[in-house]
Amino acid sequence: MRANSSAIGLAMGMSSGSIRRLGVLGGTFDPLHNGHLVAARAALEKFDLDMVLFVPAGRPWQKASYTHHEDRYLMTVLGAVGDERFAVSRLELDRSGPTYTADTMETLREWYGPDAALFFILGADALSGLDTWVGIERLAELAEIIAVSRPGVEFPERPDGATWPPVHPLEIPGVDISATEVRERVKSGLPVDDHVPVGVLRYIREHRLYVTDKEAWGAESSPPGRGR
Ligand code: ATP
Ligand code: MG
C-alpha cells in the first residue's frame, strides 16, 4: 500500500518538505499518558526534531488483549493535540497484514525523502527486546534510536554482534506512569487526573474504558497485524 499524507499523519500544516528531522514514537497507547508526552518533548528538544509522530500499533503482538484500535487512536490524537509539533499517524492501523517498525520507517523514508533524519523513540524497557524485532537490520539502515530513561529500568547493553541501529540514550525527567497502571487505577475507581491529559481522561470516562474486563481484540479479530 502506498501511504497518503493523511495516513502518515501530516497534521498541523506541516508538509513533508519541511521535516528534516523526524521522531517517531510507536506504542500501544492504551491509553496515551503523560509519560509518553514527556518522552516525546524531551526527544524533540534534545535532538532538535521538527516533529514527533505518534504511531499507534494496529495489533500489538506482545499483548494478549487491548482496547480497540480506534479508541487508542482517538486517545492518542486527544493527547497529542496540545503541542503543534506532535502529529498522529494511522499508518499501522490502516495497513492489513503484519506491520513491523522497519516497514513503517521505510514508508516514512519514502515520504520524507533520503535526506530526512529519522529517529525511532522508545523507552529503556522496550530497548531490551530489540533483538526480537523483525527486520532489525533493515531498521538499522533507515533510522537511529533515541532510548529514553524510564524509572526503575536500566539501559541494557547492546549484545555482542547485534545489528542494532545506533542508539542514543536520553535521560529524561522520570515520569513513573505506565498505561498498565492507568488501566488498573480506572478499574479500581482511582483517579488518573495526574496520569493522562484531560482529553484522554474525558474519553476514558465517556466511553467507560477500562472499567470492566477488556474485550480481547487480539487473535482473529479485525485490527490489522503488528509485530515489531
Ligand atoms: P503498557 O503498560 O500497556 O505496556 P506503556 O506505558 O509501556 O503501556 P506503551 O504504549 O507500551 O506504554 O509505550 C510506548 C513507548 O513509550 C514504549 O517505547 C515505552 O517504553 C515508552 N514509554 C511509555 N511510558 C513511558 C514513561 N513513563 N517514560 C518513558 N518512556 C515511556
Ligand atoms: Mg509498554
Short mmCIF file of C-alpha atoms and ligand atoms in Angstrom, two decimals:
data_model
loop_
_atom_site.label_atom_id
_atom_site.label_comp_id
_atom_site.label_asym_id
_atom_site.label_seq_id
_atom_site.Cartn_x
_atom_site.Cartn_y
_atom_site.Cartn_z
CA MET A 1 0.00 0.00 0.00
CA ARG A 2 1.31 3.41 -0.85
CA ALA A 3 0.52 5.67 2.07
CA ASN A 4 -1.06 9.04 1.57
CA SER A 5 -0.42 12.09 3.68
CA SER A 6 -3.39 11.63 5.97
CA ALA A 7 -2.36 8.06 6.80
CA ILE A 8 1.11 9.27 7.62
CA GLY A 9 -0.31 11.95 9.82
CA LEU A 10 0.75 15.18 8.23
CA ALA A 11 -1.09 17.44 10.56
CA MET A 12 -0.76 20.99 11.71
CA GLY A 13 0.10 22.29 8.26
CA MET A 14 3.50 20.62 8.02
CA SER A 15 4.40 19.46 4.55
CA SER A 16 6.81 16.58 4.06
CA GLY A 17 9.41 19.01 2.72
CA SER A 18 9.59 20.98 5.96
CA ILE A 19 10.54 17.96 8.04
CA ARG A 20 14.28 17.40 8.14
CA ARG A 21 14.47 15.61 11.48
CA LEU A 22 11.56 13.36 12.41
CA GLY A 23 10.97 11.48 15.66
CA VAL A 24 8.61 8.51 15.66
CA LEU A 25 7.08 7.26 18.89
CA GLY A 26 5.46 3.86 18.42
CA GLY A 27 3.33 2.26 21.08
CA THR A 28 0.08 0.65 22.07
CA PHE A 29 -1.15 3.90 23.65
CA ASP A 30 -3.73 2.03 25.73
CA PRO A 31 -4.07 4.83 26.74
CA LEU A 32 -1.62 7.63 25.86
CA HIS A 33 -0.34 9.08 29.16
CA ASN A 34 1.87 11.88 30.44
CA GLY A 35 4.99 9.68 30.32
CA HIS A 36 4.63 9.48 26.53
CA LEU A 37 4.32 13.26 26.22
CA VAL A 38 7.37 13.95 28.41
CA ALA A 39 9.40 11.42 26.38
CA ALA A 40 8.31 12.99 23.07
CA ARG A 41 9.06 16.55 24.23
CA ALA A 42 12.49 15.62 25.62
CA ALA A 43 13.43 13.93 22.33
CA LEU A 44 12.15 16.93 20.35
CA GLU A 45 14.24 19.36 22.30
CA LYS A 46 17.46 17.38 22.77
CA PHE A 47 17.61 16.16 19.19
CA ASP A 48 16.26 19.30 17.58
CA LEU A 49 13.43 17.41 15.88
CA ASP A 50 10.90 19.17 13.64
CA MET A 51 8.07 16.84 14.63
CA VAL A 52 7.26 13.77 16.68
CA LEU A 53 4.85 11.39 15.01
CA PHE A 54 2.91 9.13 17.35
CA VAL A 55 2.22 5.79 15.66
CA PRO A 56 -0.33 3.59 17.46
CA ALA A 57 0.14 -0.11 16.79
CA GLY A 58 -2.64 -1.95 14.96
CA ARG A 59 -2.25 -5.27 16.71
CA PRO A 60 0.42 -5.15 19.39
CA TRP A 61 1.94 -8.61 19.17
CA GLN A 62 3.32 -8.50 22.72
CA LYS A 63 -0.12 -8.07 24.31
CA ALA A 64 -2.87 -10.67 24.78
CA SER A 65 -5.69 -8.14 24.73
CA TYR A 66 -6.03 -4.46 24.17
CA THR A 67 -8.55 -1.73 23.56
CA HIS A 68 -10.00 -1.31 20.08
CA HIS A 69 -7.55 0.47 17.80
CA GLU A 70 -9.97 3.33 17.02
CA ASP A 71 -10.27 4.13 20.74
CA ARG A 72 -6.47 4.03 21.11
CA TYR A 73 -6.06 6.19 18.02
CA LEU A 74 -8.54 8.81 19.25
CA MET A 75 -6.97 8.94 22.70
CA THR A 76 -3.57 9.45 21.07
CA VAL A 77 -4.97 12.32 18.99
CA LEU A 78 -6.60 13.87 22.06
CA GLY A 79 -3.35 13.61 23.99
CA ALA A 80 -1.07 14.88 21.24
CA VAL A 81 -3.22 17.82 20.17
CA GLY A 82 -1.74 20.15 22.79
CA ASP A 83 1.61 20.53 21.03
CA GLU A 84 1.81 21.75 17.45
CA ARG A 85 5.00 19.75 16.92
CA PHE A 86 3.13 16.49 17.54
CA ALA A 87 1.09 14.54 14.99
CA VAL A 88 -0.55 11.11 15.00
CA SER A 89 -0.34 8.56 12.20
CA ARG A 90 -2.83 5.89 11.13
CA LEU A 91 -0.12 4.15 9.16
CA GLU A 92 -0.14 0.96 11.20
CA LEU A 93 -3.91 1.00 11.72
CA ASP A 94 -4.93 1.13 8.08
CA ARG A 95 -2.45 -1.42 6.85
CA SER A 96 -3.51 -5.04 6.57
CA GLY A 97 -1.23 -7.91 7.48
CA PRO A 98 1.59 -7.70 9.98
CA THR A 99 3.25 -4.34 10.36
CA TYR A 100 6.79 -4.01 11.58
CA THR A 101 8.59 -0.89 12.70
CA ALA A 102 11.07 -1.40 9.84
CA ASP A 103 8.16 -1.27 7.33
CA THR A 104 6.76 1.84 8.97
CA MET A 105 10.12 3.58 8.86
CA GLU A 106 10.52 2.53 5.23
CA THR A 107 7.23 4.20 4.35
CA LEU A 108 8.26 7.32 6.23
CA ARG A 109 11.64 7.32 4.48
CA GLU A 110 9.84 7.23 1.10
CA TRP A 111 7.58 10.06 2.19
CA TYR A 112 10.18 12.36 3.71
CA GLY A 113 12.99 11.54 1.27
CA PRO A 114 16.60 10.40 1.57
CA ASP A 115 17.86 13.49 3.36
CA ALA A 116 15.49 13.43 6.34
CA ALA A 117 16.98 12.09 9.58
CA LEU A 118 14.61 9.54 11.12
CA PHE A 119 14.67 8.68 14.82
CA PHE A 120 12.63 5.94 16.44
CA ILE A 121 11.91 6.87 20.06
CA LEU A 122 11.40 4.18 22.67
CA GLY A 123 11.64 3.64 26.40
CA ALA A 124 14.58 1.85 28.02
CA ASP A 125 12.25 -1.11 28.73
CA ALA A 126 11.50 -1.57 25.03
CA LEU A 127 15.19 -1.47 24.11
CA SER A 128 15.84 -4.84 25.74
CA GLY A 129 13.54 -6.56 23.22
CA LEU A 130 15.21 -5.08 20.16
CA ASP A 131 16.88 -8.36 19.18
CA THR A 132 13.49 -9.95 18.58
CA TRP A 133 12.27 -7.26 16.20
CA VAL A 134 11.60 -8.37 12.67
CA GLY A 135 13.76 -6.52 10.14
CA ILE A 136 16.14 -5.02 12.70
CA GLU A 137 18.97 -4.91 10.12
CA ARG A 138 16.69 -3.03 7.74
CA LEU A 139 15.68 -0.67 10.52
CA ALA A 140 19.38 -0.03 11.19
CA GLU A 141 19.73 1.32 7.65
CA LEU A 142 16.69 3.57 7.97
CA ALA A 143 16.76 5.15 11.38
CA GLU A 144 18.57 5.82 14.62
CA ILE A 145 17.07 5.12 18.02
CA ILE A 146 16.51 7.53 20.88
CA ALA A 147 16.12 5.44 24.03
CA VAL A 148 14.59 7.47 26.85
CA SER A 149 15.07 6.58 30.51
CA ARG A 150 12.18 5.07 32.41
CA PRO A 151 12.02 4.95 36.21
CA GLY A 152 13.33 1.66 37.58
CA VAL A 153 14.72 0.48 34.23
CA GLU A 154 18.43 0.24 33.36
CA PHE A 155 19.57 0.92 29.81
CA PRO A 156 20.52 -2.56 28.53
CA GLU A 157 23.88 -3.09 26.84
CA ARG A 158 23.94 -3.84 23.14
CA PRO A 159 24.61 -7.60 22.92
CA ASP A 160 27.82 -8.63 21.10
CA GLY A 161 27.25 -8.95 17.38
CA ALA A 162 23.80 -7.36 17.46
CA THR A 163 22.88 -5.34 14.38
CA TRP A 164 21.03 -2.63 16.24
CA PRO A 165 20.60 0.82 14.77
CA PRO A 166 22.73 3.47 16.53
CA VAL A 167 21.19 4.01 19.97
CA HIS A 168 21.24 7.41 21.72
CA PRO A 169 20.37 7.04 25.42
CA LEU A 170 18.49 10.08 26.72
CA GLU A 171 17.94 10.78 30.41
CA ILE A 172 14.55 12.44 30.82
CA PRO A 173 12.69 13.68 33.91
CA GLY A 174 11.33 10.44 35.37
CA VAL A 175 7.60 10.02 34.94
CA ASP A 176 6.63 6.90 36.82
CA ILE A 177 3.46 6.18 34.86
CA SER A 178 2.55 3.20 32.72
CA ALA A 179 -0.60 2.54 30.75
CA THR A 180 -1.00 -0.67 32.74
CA GLU A 181 -1.15 1.40 35.93
CA VAL A 182 -3.70 3.79 34.36
CA ARG A 183 -5.95 0.88 33.34
CA GLU A 184 -5.69 -0.70 36.78
CA ARG A 185 -6.43 2.56 38.56
CA VAL A 186 -9.51 3.22 36.44
CA LYS A 187 -10.74 -0.29 37.06
CA SER A 188 -10.31 0.21 40.82
CA GLY A 189 -12.12 3.55 40.72
CA LEU A 190 -8.96 5.58 41.48
CA PRO A 191 -8.35 8.97 39.84
CA VAL A 192 -5.98 9.27 36.89
CA ASP A 193 -6.12 13.07 36.55
CA ASP A 194 -2.37 13.29 37.15
CA HIS A 195 -1.60 10.46 34.75
CA VAL A 196 -3.27 11.39 31.45
CA PRO A 197 -4.08 14.62 29.58
CA VAL A 198 -7.59 15.96 30.20
CA GLY A 199 -8.92 14.98 26.76
CA VAL A 200 -7.85 11.39 27.33
CA LEU A 201 -9.41 11.47 30.80
CA ARG A 202 -12.73 12.58 29.34
CA TYR A 203 -12.58 9.95 26.61
CA ILE A 204 -11.92 7.17 29.13
CA ARG A 205 -14.87 8.35 31.23
CA GLU A 206 -17.31 8.91 28.39
CA HIS A 207 -16.57 5.57 26.78
CA ARG A 208 -16.31 3.72 30.07
CA LEU A 209 -12.96 2.26 29.10
CA TYR A 210 -11.04 0.01 31.48
CA VAL A 211 -13.94 -0.31 33.90
CA THR A 212 -14.76 -3.89 33.03
CA ASP A 213 -12.54 -6.60 31.60
CA LYS A 214 -11.49 -5.62 28.13
CA GLU A 215 -12.73 -7.34 25.07
CA ALA A 216 -9.85 -9.20 23.52
CA TRP A 217 -9.13 -7.59 20.19
CA GLY A 218 -6.19 -9.88 19.59
CA ALA A 219 -6.12 -13.21 17.78
CA GLU A 220 -8.55 -13.35 14.86
CA SER A 221 -10.29 -10.04 15.37
CA SER A 222 -10.24 -7.25 12.86
CA PRO A 223 -7.48 -4.77 13.71
CA PRO A 224 -4.58 -5.16 11.34
CA GLY A 225 -1.45 -7.05 12.21
CA ARG A 226 1.52 -5.88 14.14
CA GLY A 227 4.80 -7.28 15.30
CA ARG A 228 7.78 -5.05 15.55
P1 ATP B 1 1.81 -0.73 28.94
O1 ATP B 1 1.91 -0.64 30.44
O2 ATP B 1 0.45 -1.12 28.45
O3 ATP B 1 2.92 -1.55 28.32
P2 ATP B 1 3.24 1.72 28.43
O4 ATP B 1 3.04 2.73 29.49
O5 ATP B 1 4.53 0.94 28.44
O6 ATP B 1 1.99 0.76 28.38
P3 ATP B 1 3.37 1.85 25.57
O7 ATP B 1 2.30 2.32 24.66
O8 ATP B 1 3.66 0.40 25.67
O9 ATP B 1 3.05 2.44 27.04
O10 ATP B 1 4.71 2.66 25.30
C1 ATP B 1 5.11 3.19 24.07
C2 ATP B 1 6.58 3.61 24.20
O11 ATP B 1 6.70 4.65 25.19
C3 ATP B 1 7.48 2.47 24.65
O12 ATP B 1 8.71 2.56 23.94
C4 ATP B 1 7.68 2.74 26.14
O13 ATP B 1 8.91 2.24 26.61
C5 ATP B 1 7.64 4.28 26.19
N1 ATP B 1 7.14 4.77 27.47
C6 ATP B 1 5.92 4.54 28.00
N2 ATP B 1 5.79 5.14 29.20
C7 ATP B 1 6.97 5.76 29.45
C8 ATP B 1 7.45 6.55 30.55
N3 ATP B 1 6.70 6.78 31.65
N4 ATP B 1 8.73 7.05 30.47
C9 ATP B 1 9.48 6.79 29.38
N5 ATP B 1 9.08 6.05 28.30
C10 ATP B 1 7.83 5.54 28.33
MG MG B 2 4.80 -0.83 27.39
#
